[in-house]
Short mmCIF file of C-alpha atoms in Angstrom, two decimals:
data_model
loop_
_atom_site.label_atom_id
_atom_site.label_comp_id
_atom_site.label_asym_id
_atom_site.label_seq_id
_atom_site.Cartn_x
_atom_site.Cartn_y
_atom_site.Cartn_z
CA UNK A 1 11.69 -10.10 9.34
CA UNK A 2 10.96 -6.40 9.24
CA UNK A 3 7.65 -5.21 10.62
CA UNK A 4 5.53 -2.14 11.33
CA UNK A 5 3.26 -1.70 14.34
CA UNK A 6 0.59 1.00 14.37
CA UNK A 7 -1.75 2.02 17.12
CA UNK A 8 -5.05 0.24 16.81
CA UNK A 9 -8.06 2.23 15.83
CA UNK A 10 -10.56 3.36 15.29
CA UNK A 11 -9.66 6.89 16.32
CA UNK A 12 -12.55 9.35 16.58
CA UNK A 13 -11.89 13.07 16.97
CA UNK A 14 -13.78 16.32 16.76
CA UNK A 15 -12.86 18.84 14.10
CA UNK A 16 -9.81 20.97 15.02
CA UNK A 17 -8.54 18.40 17.52
CA UNK A 18 -4.87 17.35 17.61
CA UNK A 19 -4.04 14.03 15.98
CA UNK A 20 -1.30 11.54 16.79
CA UNK A 21 -1.12 8.09 15.24
CA UNK A 22 1.77 6.06 16.64
CA UNK A 23 3.97 3.94 14.43
CA UNK A 24 7.01 1.91 15.42
CA UNK A 25 9.08 -0.38 13.28
CA UNK A 26 11.53 -3.25 13.44
CA UNK A 27 14.11 -3.37 10.70
CA UNK A 28 17.63 -4.35 9.89
CA UNK A 29 19.55 -1.55 8.28
CA UNK A 30 18.04 1.86 7.60
CA UNK A 31 14.72 1.67 5.83
CA UNK A 32 12.79 4.55 4.34
CA UNK A 33 9.52 5.27 6.14
CA UNK A 34 6.21 6.33 4.66
CA UNK A 35 2.69 7.30 5.60
CA UNK A 36 -0.04 6.46 3.12
CA UNK A 37 -3.71 7.48 3.33
CA UNK A 38 -6.69 5.59 1.93
CA UNK A 39 -9.95 7.48 1.51
CA UNK A 40 -13.16 5.42 1.31
CA UNK A 41 -13.43 3.47 -1.94
CA UNK A 42 -10.03 4.59 -3.19
CA UNK A 43 -6.48 3.30 -3.43
CA UNK A 44 -3.63 4.39 -1.19
CA UNK A 45 -2.00 7.78 -1.70
CA UNK A 46 1.41 8.77 -0.44
CA UNK A 47 1.01 11.31 2.35
CA UNK A 48 4.64 11.85 3.34
CA UNK A 49 7.98 10.10 3.59
CA UNK A 50 11.36 10.26 5.30
CA UNK A 51 14.45 8.49 4.05
CA UNK A 52 16.96 8.91 6.88
CA UNK A 53 17.18 9.47 10.61
CA UNK A 54 15.90 12.85 11.88
CA UNK A 55 14.24 13.64 8.54
CA UNK A 56 10.82 15.21 8.89
CA UNK A 57 8.23 14.47 6.25
CA UNK A 58 5.31 16.89 5.90
CA UNK A 59 2.31 17.37 3.67
CA UNK A 60 -1.21 18.90 3.99
CA UNK A 61 -0.54 19.84 7.62
CA UNK A 62 0.59 16.33 8.57
CA UNK A 63 4.09 15.71 9.90
CA UNK A 64 6.18 12.73 10.96
CA UNK A 65 9.81 12.57 12.10
CA UNK A 66 12.07 9.56 11.54
CA UNK A 67 13.36 8.69 15.01
CA UNK A 68 16.05 6.05 14.83
CA UNK A 69 16.67 5.93 18.57
CA UNK A 70 13.05 5.02 19.30
CA UNK A 71 12.42 3.30 15.91
CA UNK A 72 9.33 5.44 15.50
CA UNK A 73 7.59 7.51 12.84
CA UNK A 74 4.51 8.95 14.53
CA UNK A 75 2.02 10.91 12.42
CA UNK A 76 0.74 14.23 13.77
CA UNK A 77 -1.57 17.02 12.70
CA UNK A 78 -2.38 20.08 14.74
CA UNK A 79 -5.98 20.57 13.67
CA UNK A 80 -7.90 17.83 11.86
CA UNK A 81 -10.76 18.38 9.45
CA UNK A 82 -13.73 16.21 8.53
CA UNK A 83 -12.06 15.62 5.16
CA UNK A 84 -9.12 13.90 6.93
CA UNK A 85 -11.37 10.93 7.75
CA UNK A 86 -9.61 7.94 6.19
CA UNK A 87 -7.44 4.93 6.95
CA UNK A 88 -3.77 5.78 7.57
CA UNK A 89 -1.00 3.28 6.90
CA UNK A 90 2.57 3.44 8.13
CA UNK A 91 5.05 1.57 5.93
CA UNK A 92 8.73 0.87 5.56
CA UNK A 93 10.83 -0.10 2.60
CA UNK A 94 12.05 -3.63 2.87
CA UNK A 95 14.42 -5.70 0.76
CA UNK A 96 12.37 -7.96 -1.49
CA UNK A 97 15.15 -9.70 -3.30
CA UNK A 98 18.54 -8.63 -4.57
CA UNK A 99 18.66 -4.85 -4.80
CA UNK A 100 14.89 -4.55 -5.03
CA UNK A 101 12.73 -3.13 -2.29
CA UNK A 102 9.10 -3.59 -1.31
CA UNK A 103 6.78 -1.89 1.14
CA UNK A 104 5.83 -3.56 4.40
CA UNK A 105 2.68 -1.98 5.83
CA UNK A 106 1.23 -1.62 9.28
CA UNK A 107 -2.35 -2.75 9.78
CA UNK A 108 -3.81 0.70 9.23
CA UNK A 109 -5.60 3.09 11.58
CA UNK A 110 -9.12 4.28 10.81
CA UNK A 111 -9.59 7.97 11.64
CA UNK A 112 -13.06 9.50 11.83
CA UNK A 113 -13.39 13.25 12.32
CA UNK A 114 -16.77 14.56 13.40
CA UNK A 115 -17.97 18.13 12.74
CA UNK B 1 -6.17 11.38 -16.29
CA UNK B 2 -6.03 8.24 -14.18
CA UNK B 3 -2.42 7.36 -13.36
CA UNK B 4 -2.91 3.73 -12.33
CA UNK B 5 -6.12 2.16 -13.56
CA UNK B 6 -7.49 -1.28 -12.77
CA UNK B 7 -10.33 -3.18 -14.35
CA UNK B 8 -12.78 -4.36 -13.31
CA UNK B 9 -13.57 -2.35 -10.18
CA UNK B 10 -15.85 -5.11 -8.87
CA UNK B 11 -15.72 -8.82 -9.62
CA UNK B 12 -18.28 -11.26 -8.26
CA UNK B 13 -17.85 -14.89 -9.22
CA UNK B 14 -18.26 -18.44 -8.00
CA UNK B 15 -15.75 -20.72 -6.37
CA UNK B 16 -13.72 -22.71 -8.85
CA UNK B 17 -13.87 -20.14 -11.64
CA UNK B 18 -10.86 -18.48 -13.32
CA UNK B 19 -10.68 -14.69 -13.53
CA UNK B 20 -8.28 -11.92 -14.54
CA UNK B 21 -7.68 -8.39 -13.32
CA UNK B 22 -5.95 -5.86 -15.53
CA UNK B 23 -3.75 -2.94 -14.55
CA UNK B 24 -2.27 -0.13 -16.60
CA UNK B 25 -0.18 2.88 -15.60
CA UNK B 26 0.50 6.00 -17.64
CA UNK B 27 3.18 7.44 -15.37
CA UNK B 28 6.10 6.06 -17.36
CA UNK B 29 7.16 3.95 -14.37
CA UNK B 30 9.18 0.79 -14.86
CA UNK B 31 8.09 -1.15 -11.76
CA UNK B 32 4.64 -2.48 -10.96
CA UNK B 33 3.14 -4.38 -8.03
CA UNK B 34 0.12 -6.38 -6.92
CA UNK B 35 -1.11 -6.16 -3.33
CA UNK B 36 -3.91 -7.97 -1.51
CA UNK B 37 -5.96 -6.14 1.15
CA UNK B 38 -8.05 -8.36 3.40
CA UNK B 39 -11.29 -7.55 5.19
CA UNK B 40 -9.37 -6.05 8.12
CA UNK B 41 -7.56 -3.65 5.76
CA UNK B 42 -4.24 -5.48 6.11
CA UNK B 43 -2.19 -4.91 2.97
CA UNK B 44 0.41 -7.38 1.76
CA UNK B 45 2.53 -7.47 -1.37
CA UNK B 46 2.08 -10.38 -3.74
CA UNK B 47 4.27 -9.68 -6.78
CA UNK B 48 6.49 -7.04 -8.31
CA UNK B 49 7.77 -6.62 -11.86
CA UNK B 50 10.54 -4.39 -13.13
CA UNK B 51 10.69 -3.85 -16.90
CA UNK B 52 8.52 -6.94 -17.44
CA UNK B 53 10.74 -9.09 -15.25
CA UNK B 54 9.47 -10.68 -12.03
CA UNK B 55 11.56 -9.38 -9.12
CA UNK B 56 9.43 -10.09 -6.06
CA UNK B 57 7.28 -13.15 -5.56
CA UNK B 58 5.96 -13.48 -2.04
CA UNK B 59 4.45 -16.66 -0.67
CA UNK B 60 1.41 -16.75 -2.93
CA UNK B 61 -0.42 -19.90 -4.13
CA UNK B 62 0.56 -20.78 -7.68
CA UNK B 63 -3.10 -20.36 -8.67
CA UNK B 64 -2.10 -16.69 -8.95
CA UNK B 65 -0.13 -15.88 -12.07
CA UNK B 66 0.96 -12.35 -12.93
CA UNK B 67 1.80 -11.34 -16.48
CA UNK B 68 3.50 -8.19 -17.70
CA UNK B 69 3.23 -7.77 -21.49
CA UNK B 70 5.07 -4.44 -21.27
CA UNK B 71 6.25 -2.16 -18.50
CA UNK B 72 2.98 -0.18 -18.48
CA UNK B 73 0.79 -3.23 -17.85
CA UNK B 74 0.64 -5.88 -15.15
CA UNK B 75 -2.25 -8.32 -15.17
CA UNK B 76 -3.21 -10.88 -12.54
CA UNK B 77 -4.83 -14.18 -13.45
CA UNK B 78 -6.34 -16.36 -10.74
CA UNK B 79 -7.26 -20.01 -11.33
CA UNK B 80 -9.71 -22.12 -9.34
CA UNK B 81 -10.91 -19.30 -7.14
CA UNK B 82 -11.44 -20.06 -3.44
CA UNK B 83 -13.48 -18.33 -0.75
CA UNK B 84 -10.29 -17.05 0.88
CA UNK B 85 -9.42 -15.12 -2.28
CA UNK B 86 -12.16 -12.62 -1.49
CA UNK B 87 -10.34 -9.33 -0.94
CA UNK B 88 -9.48 -6.03 -2.57
CA UNK B 89 -6.55 -6.30 -4.96
CA UNK B 90 -4.47 -3.20 -5.59
CA UNK B 91 -2.07 -2.52 -8.39
CA UNK B 92 0.72 0.01 -7.86
CA UNK B 93 3.68 1.41 -9.75
CA UNK B 94 6.92 3.24 -9.03
CA UNK B 95 9.98 4.48 -10.87
CA UNK B 96 12.53 1.88 -9.95
CA UNK B 97 12.33 -0.24 -6.83
CA UNK B 98 14.85 1.64 -4.73
CA UNK B 99 14.31 2.01 -1.03
CA UNK B 100 13.06 5.60 -1.20
CA UNK B 101 10.67 5.38 -4.14
CA UNK B 102 7.01 6.05 -3.33
CA UNK B 103 4.38 3.91 -5.00
CA UNK B 104 1.26 5.08 -6.81
CA UNK B 105 -1.83 2.94 -6.30
CA UNK B 106 -4.89 2.17 -8.36
CA UNK B 107 -8.37 2.29 -6.82
CA UNK B 108 -8.52 -1.46 -6.31
CA UNK B 109 -10.57 -4.40 -7.57
CA UNK B 110 -13.02 -5.83 -5.06
CA UNK B 111 -13.20 -9.59 -5.63
CA UNK B 112 -16.08 -11.47 -4.02
CA UNK B 113 -16.29 -15.25 -4.21
CA UNK B 114 -19.72 -16.80 -3.74
#
């Protein structure tokens, strides 16, 4: 079946450092790819998405590019802030039955940013 | 205004009991989901409903029974609770279940089985 592999955390950075969280996927067909973020005690929030090859999703200074040739969707940010501390999930859309789709998530990467 | 709201936020109960979690969304979406997040943060879909109709049913014990009285509500009833049911349960919604539709999540219900 389809799957998502994320780099294992935790990741600890100093404020203003560069962030990369690796994500690769295995899928039949051409899934949509997503990054979700979960702040402590909250539900997941969509951070960005890309629906086809070479699309770049971006939001709040975060970016990720859908790379079909390397089946990757790595998350990057040039300068992290303490407020970016959260768990980050990479996900792909996956057929759940008929024409319906569901999200398959990676295991999440905990990011801690220190002042 | 809370878009996807779940109640209760915390649920502590004993093994063998029956409990329900409620979910409501005010986004006008027609598709709703239940996810289970384990202690290692791994998130897995359990069920999905579209316009009150069950469309996704993953491999979940039949002690778990979802019910959707209307497209704005999706409740989860769990019978004969077991220790392994301890987790955070998230409700989510989306407009349609197409491959590019993002989902909106509630804040979760933390279920602890004693």
